[in-house]
Coordinates of C-alpha atoms in Angstrom, one line a residue:
M1 CA 113.8 79.9 114.8
R2 CA 113.5 81.6 111.4
V3 CA 112.5 85.2 111.6
A4 CA 112.5 88.1 109.1
I5 CA 113.7 91.4 110.6
V6 CA 112.3 94.4 108.8
H7 CA 113.9 97.8 109.3
Y8 CA 112.4 101.2 108.5
H9 CA 113.9 104.7 108.4
E10 CA 111.3 107.6 108.0
L11 CA 109.0 106.0 110.6
A12 CA 111.7 106.5 113.3
L13 CA 111.5 110.2 112.8
K14 CA 107.8 110.6 113.6
G15 CA 108.1 111.3 117.3
R16 CA 104.9 110.7 119.2
N17 CA 103.2 109.4 116.0
R18 CA 105.8 106.7 115.6
P19 CA 103.6 103.9 117.1
F20 CA 100.8 104.7 114.6
F21 CA 103.2 104.4 111.6
E22 CA 104.7 101.2 113.0
Q23 CA 101.3 99.6 113.5
R24 CA 100.3 100.5 110.0
L25 CA 103.4 98.7 108.7
V26 CA 102.7 95.7 111.0
E27 CA 99.1 95.5 109.7
H28 CA 100.3 95.7 106.1
L29 CA 102.9 92.9 106.6
R30 CA 100.3 90.7 108.1
G31 CA 98.0 91.2 105.1
A32 CA 100.9 90.7 102.6
L33 CA 102.1 87.5 104.2
K34 CA 98.8 86.0 105.5
D35 CA 98.8 83.0 103.1
L36 CA 102.4 82.0 103.8
G37 CA 102.3 80.3 107.1
L38 CA 102.9 83.5 109.1
R39 CA 103.1 83.0 112.9
Q40 CA 103.6 86.4 114.3
V41 CA 104.4 90.0 113.3
Q42 CA 105.3 92.4 116.1
A43 CA 107.0 95.8 116.4
L44 CA 110.2 95.8 118.4
H45 CA 112.5 98.7 119.1
G46 CA 113.4 100.2 115.7
R47 CA 112.4 97.1 113.7
I48 CA 109.6 94.7 112.9
R49 CA 109.9 91.0 113.7
V50 CA 108.2 88.5 111.4
E51 CA 108.2 84.9 112.7
L52 CA 108.0 82.4 109.9
A53 CA 106.8 78.8 109.9
A54 CA 109.3 76.1 109.1
E55 CA 107.6 75.4 105.8
T56 CA 107.4 79.0 104.6
D57 CA 109.2 79.7 101.3
W58 CA 111.7 82.5 102.0
D59 CA 111.9 83.5 98.3
V60 CA 108.2 84.3 98.3
V61 CA 108.4 86.2 101.6
R62 CA 111.4 88.1 100.2
G63 CA 109.5 89.2 97.1
R64 CA 106.6 90.5 99.2
L65 CA 108.8 92.3 101.7
A66 CA 110.5 94.0 98.7
Q67 CA 107.1 95.5 97.9
A68 CA 106.2 96.7 101.4
F69 CA 106.4 100.5 101.5
G70 CA 107.9 101.7 104.8
C71 CA 110.5 98.9 104.7
T72 CA 114.1 100.1 103.9
H73 CA 115.8 96.8 104.3
F74 CA 115.3 93.3 105.7
F75 CA 116.9 90.0 106.3
L76 CA 116.2 86.4 107.1
A77 CA 117.7 85.8 110.5
H78 CA 118.4 82.9 112.9
A79 CA 117.0 84.0 116.3
V80 CA 118.6 82.8 119.5
P81 CA 117.4 83.6 123.0
M82 CA 119.2 86.3 125.0
D83 CA 118.9 87.3 128.7
V84 CA 120.0 90.7 129.9
A85 CA 120.3 89.3 133.4
Q86 CA 122.6 86.5 132.3
P87 CA 124.3 87.7 129.1
D88 CA 126.1 85.1 127.0
L89 CA 127.5 85.6 123.5
E90 CA 128.2 81.9 122.9
P91 CA 124.8 81.1 121.2
V92 CA 125.4 84.1 118.9
R93 CA 128.9 82.9 118.0
T94 CA 127.6 79.4 117.3
A95 CA 124.8 80.6 115.1
A96 CA 127.2 82.8 113.1
A97 CA 129.5 79.8 112.6
V98 CA 126.6 77.6 111.5
L99 CA 125.2 80.1 109.0
T100 CA 128.7 80.9 107.5
G101 CA 129.4 77.3 107.1
R102 CA 126.6 77.2 104.5
Q103 CA 128.1 80.0 102.4
A104 CA 130.9 80.1 99.9
F105 CA 133.2 83.0 100.7
T106 CA 136.9 83.9 101.3
T107 CA 136.6 87.1 103.3
F108 CA 134.0 88.4 105.7
R109 CA 133.2 91.1 108.2
V110 CA 130.8 91.3 111.2
S111 CA 128.3 94.2 111.5
A112 CA 126.7 94.3 115.0
K113 CA 124.0 96.5 116.5
R114 CA 122.9 96.5 120.2
A115 CA 119.3 97.6 120.4
D116 CA 119.2 97.1 124.2
K117 CA 122.1 99.0 125.8
R118 CA 121.8 97.0 129.0
F119 CA 124.0 94.3 127.5
P120 CA 127.6 94.6 128.8
W121 CA 129.2 94.5 125.3
T122 CA 129.6 97.3 122.8
S123 CA 128.9 96.7 119.1
M124 CA 132.6 96.5 118.5
D125 CA 133.0 93.9 121.3
I126 CA 130.3 91.7 119.7
E127 CA 132.0 92.1 116.2
R128 CA 135.3 91.1 117.6
A129 CA 134.1 88.1 119.6
V130 CA 132.0 86.7 116.7
G131 CA 134.7 87.4 114.1
E132 CA 137.3 85.5 116.1
H133 CA 135.0 82.5 116.4
V134 CA 134.2 82.5 112.7
C135 CA 137.9 82.8 111.8
A136 CA 138.7 79.8 114.1
T137 CA 135.9 77.6 112.7
T138 CA 136.2 78.4 109.0
G139 CA 139.7 79.6 108.5
K140 CA 138.5 82.6 106.5
K141 CA 139.9 86.1 106.8
V142 CA 138.4 89.3 108.0
K143 CA 138.1 92.2 105.5
L144 CA 136.4 95.3 106.6
K145 CA 136.0 96.9 103.1
A146 CA 134.1 95.0 100.3
P147 CA 134.2 91.6 101.9
D148 CA 132.6 88.5 100.2
L149 CA 130.2 88.1 103.1
T150 CA 128.8 90.3 105.9
I151 CA 127.5 88.7 109.0
Y152 CA 124.7 90.9 110.5
I153 CA 124.0 90.6 114.2
E154 CA 121.4 92.5 116.2
L155 CA 120.8 92.2 119.9
A156 CA 117.3 92.9 121.1
S157 CA 116.0 92.6 124.7
K158 CA 115.1 88.9 124.5
E159 CA 116.7 87.6 121.3
A160 CA 119.7 88.0 119.1
Y161 CA 119.3 87.9 115.3
V162 CA 122.1 86.6 113.1
A163 CA 121.9 86.8 109.3
V164 CA 124.3 86.7 106.3
E165 CA 122.3 88.4 103.6
R166 CA 120.5 91.8 103.6
H167 CA 117.9 92.9 101.0
A168 CA 116.6 96.3 100.1
G169 CA 113.0 97.4 100.5
P170 CA 111.3 100.2 98.7
G171 CA 111.4 102.7 101.6
G172 CA 108.7 105.3 101.9
L173 CA 105.7 105.3 104.2
P174 CA 103.2 102.4 104.9
I175 CA 100.2 102.3 102.7
G176 CA 97.2 104.3 104.2
V177 CA 99.0 106.7 106.5
S178 CA 98.6 109.5 103.9
G179 CA 94.9 108.9 103.0
K180 CA 93.5 108.0 99.7
V181 CA 94.0 109.6 96.2
A182 CA 92.4 109.1 92.8
C183 CA 94.9 108.4 90.1
L184 CA 94.0 109.3 86.5
F185 CA 95.3 106.2 84.8
S186 CA 95.9 106.4 81.0
G187 CA 97.7 103.1 80.6
G188 CA 100.8 104.8 79.2
I189 CA 104.3 104.9 80.8
D190 CA 103.7 108.0 83.0
S191 CA 100.5 107.4 85.0
P192 CA 101.6 104.1 86.7
V193 CA 104.8 105.7 87.8
A194 CA 102.9 108.7 89.2
S195 CA 100.6 106.3 91.1
Y196 CA 103.5 104.3 92.4
R197 CA 105.2 107.5 93.7
M198 CA 102.1 108.5 95.6
M199 CA 101.7 105.0 97.0
K200 CA 105.3 105.2 98.2
R201 CA 104.4 108.3 100.2
G202 CA 101.7 106.3 102.1
C203 CA 98.7 107.0 99.9
R204 CA 96.2 104.4 99.0
A205 CA 95.5 104.7 95.2
M206 CA 92.2 104.4 93.5
F207 CA 92.5 104.4 89.7
V208 CA 90.3 106.0 87.0
H209 CA 90.8 105.0 83.3
F210 CA 89.0 106.7 80.4
H211 CA 88.6 104.6 77.3
G212 CA 87.4 105.4 73.8
R213 CA 84.6 102.9 73.5
P214 CA 82.3 102.6 71.5
F215 CA 84.8 103.9 68.9
V216 CA 87.8 101.8 69.8
S217 CA 88.5 98.3 71.1
R218 CA 88.9 97.1 74.7
A219 CA 92.7 97.1 74.4
S220 CA 93.3 100.1 76.6
E221 CA 90.9 98.7 79.2
E222 CA 92.7 95.4 79.4
K223 CA 96.0 97.2 79.6
A224 CA 94.7 99.3 82.5
R225 CA 93.6 96.2 84.3
D226 CA 97.0 94.5 83.8
L227 CA 98.8 97.6 85.1
V228 CA 96.6 97.8 88.2
K229 CA 97.4 94.1 88.8
I230 CA 101.1 94.9 88.8
L231 CA 100.6 97.8 91.3
T232 CA 98.2 96.0 93.6
P233 CA 100.8 94.0 95.6
Y234 CA 102.1 97.3 96.9
Q235 CA 98.8 98.2 98.5
L236 CA 97.0 94.7 98.6
V237 CA 93.6 96.0 97.4
S238 CA 92.8 98.3 94.5
R239 CA 89.8 99.6 92.7
L240 CA 89.8 100.6 89.1
Y241 CA 87.0 102.7 87.4
L242 CA 86.6 102.3 83.7
V243 CA 84.8 105.3 82.2
P244 CA 83.6 105.2 78.5
F245 CA 84.7 108.5 77.1
G246 CA 84.3 108.1 73.3
E247 CA 80.8 109.5 73.1
I248 CA 81.7 112.4 75.3
Q249 CA 84.6 113.2 73.1
R250 CA 82.3 113.1 70.0
Q251 CA 80.0 115.6 71.6
I252 CA 82.9 117.9 72.4
V253 CA 84.1 117.7 68.8
L254 CA 80.7 118.7 67.6
G255 CA 80.6 121.8 69.8
A256 CA 84.1 123.1 70.0
P257 CA 86.9 124.4 67.8
A258 CA 89.5 121.7 66.9
A259 CA 92.5 123.4 68.5
F260 CA 91.0 123.3 72.0
R261 CA 89.6 119.8 72.0
V262 CA 92.5 118.2 74.0
V263 CA 92.2 120.8 76.9
L264 CA 88.4 120.3 76.9
Y265 CA 88.8 116.5 77.0
R266 CA 91.1 116.8 80.0
R267 CA 88.9 119.3 81.9
M268 CA 86.0 116.8 81.4
M269 CA 88.1 114.0 82.7
I270 CA 89.0 116.0 85.8
R271 CA 85.4 116.7 86.5
I272 CA 84.3 113.1 86.2
A273 CA 87.3 111.8 88.1
E274 CA 86.7 114.3 90.9
E275 CA 83.1 113.0 91.4
L276 CA 84.4 109.4 91.6
A277 CA 87.2 110.6 94.0
R278 CA 84.6 112.1 96.3
R279 CA 82.6 108.9 96.3
E280 CA 85.7 107.0 97.4
H281 CA 86.6 109.7 100.0
C282 CA 89.9 110.7 98.3
W283 CA 91.5 113.9 99.3
A284 CA 93.3 114.6 96.0
M285 CA 93.7 113.5 92.4
V286 CA 96.9 112.5 90.7
T287 CA 98.1 112.8 87.1
G288 CA 101.2 111.7 85.3
D289 CA 101.8 115.1 83.8
S290 CA 105.5 116.1 83.1
L291 CA 106.1 119.8 82.3
G292 CA 106.4 120.4 78.6
Q293 CA 106.2 116.8 77.5
V294 CA 103.2 117.2 75.2
A295 CA 100.9 119.9 74.1
S296 CA 98.5 119.5 77.0
Q297 CA 101.3 119.8 79.5
T298 CA 102.5 123.3 78.7
P299 CA 102.4 125.7 81.7
Q300 CA 99.3 127.5 80.3
N301 CA 97.4 124.3 79.5
L302 CA 98.2 122.7 82.8
S303 CA 96.8 125.7 84.5
V304 CA 93.6 125.7 82.4
V305 CA 93.0 122.0 83.1
E306 CA 93.7 122.3 86.8
E307 CA 91.1 125.1 87.1
A308 CA 88.3 122.5 86.4
A309 CA 89.2 120.8 89.7
T310 CA 88.2 121.7 93.2
L311 CA 90.2 118.9 94.9
P312 CA 94.0 119.3 95.0
L313 CA 95.6 118.0 91.8
L314 CA 99.0 116.4 92.4
R315 CA 101.6 115.9 89.7
P316 CA 104.5 113.8 91.2
L317 CA 106.3 113.6 87.8
I318 CA 106.1 117.3 86.9
G319 CA 109.9 117.9 87.0
M320 CA 111.0 114.5 85.5
D321 CA 111.9 113.9 81.9
K322 CA 110.9 110.9 79.8
I323 CA 114.2 109.0 80.4
E324 CA 113.8 109.3 84.1
I325 CA 110.2 108.2 84.0
T326 CA 110.9 105.3 81.7
G327 CA 113.7 104.1 84.0
E328 CA 111.4 104.1 87.0
A329 CA 108.7 102.3 85.0
Q330 CA 111.2 99.6 84.2
A331 CA 112.3 99.3 87.8
I332 CA 108.8 98.8 89.1
G333 CA 107.8 96.4 86.3
T334 CA 105.1 98.4 84.5
F335 CA 107.1 99.5 81.4
E336 CA 106.6 96.4 79.3
T337 CA 102.9 96.5 79.8
S338 CA 102.7 100.2 79.2
I339 CA 104.3 100.1 75.8
E340 CA 101.9 97.4 74.5
P341 CA 99.9 98.9 71.6
D342 CA 96.4 100.0 72.3
Q343 CA 93.7 102.5 71.2
D344 CA 94.0 105.2 73.8
C345 CA 91.1 107.7 74.0
C346 CA 93.7 110.5 74.3
R347 CA 94.5 109.8 70.6
L348 CA 90.8 109.8 69.6
F349 CA 89.6 112.9 67.7
V350 CA 92.9 114.7 68.4
P351 CA 93.5 117.7 66.1
P352 CA 96.7 118.0 64.1
H353 CA 97.6 121.3 65.7
P354 CA 96.3 121.5 69.3
S355 CA 96.6 124.8 71.2
T356 CA 99.6 125.1 73.5
K357 CA 98.8 128.5 75.1
T358 CA 95.1 128.2 75.9
D359 CA 93.3 131.1 77.5
L360 CA 91.0 130.2 80.4
D361 CA 88.4 132.8 79.6
H362 CA 88.2 131.5 76.0
I363 CA 87.8 127.9 77.2
R364 CA 85.0 129.0 79.5
R365 CA 83.2 130.7 76.6
I366 CA 83.4 127.5 74.6
E367 CA 82.2 125.4 77.5
R368 CA 79.0 127.6 77.7
H369 CA 77.9 125.8 74.5
L370 CA 78.4 122.4 76.0
D371 CA 76.2 120.8 78.6
I372 CA 79.0 120.1 81.1
G373 CA 76.6 118.8 83.8
A374 CA 75.0 116.3 81.4
L375 CA 78.4 115.1 80.0
T376 CA 79.7 114.6 83.6
K377 CA 76.6 112.7 84.5
Q378 CA 76.9 110.6 81.4
G379 CA 80.4 109.5 82.3
L380 CA 79.6 108.8 85.9
E381 CA 76.5 106.7 85.1
A382 CA 78.5 104.6 82.6
A383 CA 81.5 104.0 84.8
E384 CA 82.3 100.4 85.7
S385 CA 84.3 99.5 88.8
V386 CA 86.7 96.5 89.1
D387 CA 88.2 95.4 92.4
F388 CA 91.6 93.7 92.8
A389 CA 93.2 91.9 95.8
F390 CA 96.6 90.5 96.7
P391 CA 97.3 87.8 97.8
R392 CA 94.2 86.1 96.5

């Protein structure tokens, strides 16, 4: 029988809440694999067992498990029945010999875990017995450090699992255990990484993209859609709000000094995004701000922008530099899309010398000359929502 064994780390530290976290991971795996001939997903002691149909493509399963937050590592295993009342290692030895016979290697080691301590063998006993059998059947040598092949064996209460290849998962917490957040999504390099980081901590992400129409093309909107498609496999369903911001920017330009436009734009974005966040029952908003990276991200300007929010404003990239953020964007697959040219509303009507040390009282005086309520309503009424789902 082919089964995937999924291991987690943080979930094991949740004490009495552990069953809740395990069940969320089980539900997510069922959703992620529902179209692949899945037979059963169940939580065992310290691991998740995923039973696969004979025709299921392991390469596809492996790709989806690698995007399942909460999973630290996993492997495709051959499952053999075990009985605590009548313990017998022979089926495990045989399965290990069969699996290694399909591999090209010179040296190997055996790594065993005994989840059920009622079995009479220690982990070292199992490793020794299986290692001797593999040596006898293959003629290969044992090497404990940096071998060509590692044989993984896990003994649960009713089954033993034997595998020869282990894969890394993304770690973190299962989607949904940390509520829902609204991610301000520019389409650049930073905001997809910020969204990914919050999803990894168990948050379901809702995305809000501000575009410059009617003064620019749809390029930034299409890029935002493409980036959400890349991130959706991590949480299976996503919603993207597309908010026309060009006319709002034009009205701010007509009623405010040039140096303060960028901060005023961002305060308006925060207000509009917050109303959308409340509609979607989000508990916080997320931005891709990195301290000192651009004029709007100086300490003074970050404080002035945040003052426009009443929901918590989270900045998971605040202490990262551009090299670190770019590396993470490349790792999660958003970088190539993020660097595609577009007409970002953040570059529309931008002054040559924006203020870097904006005073909050001064901004409030400027905003008295703007109809903030009407501008917010304008953005909300024109917002368009787009839903995404994976797998289709």
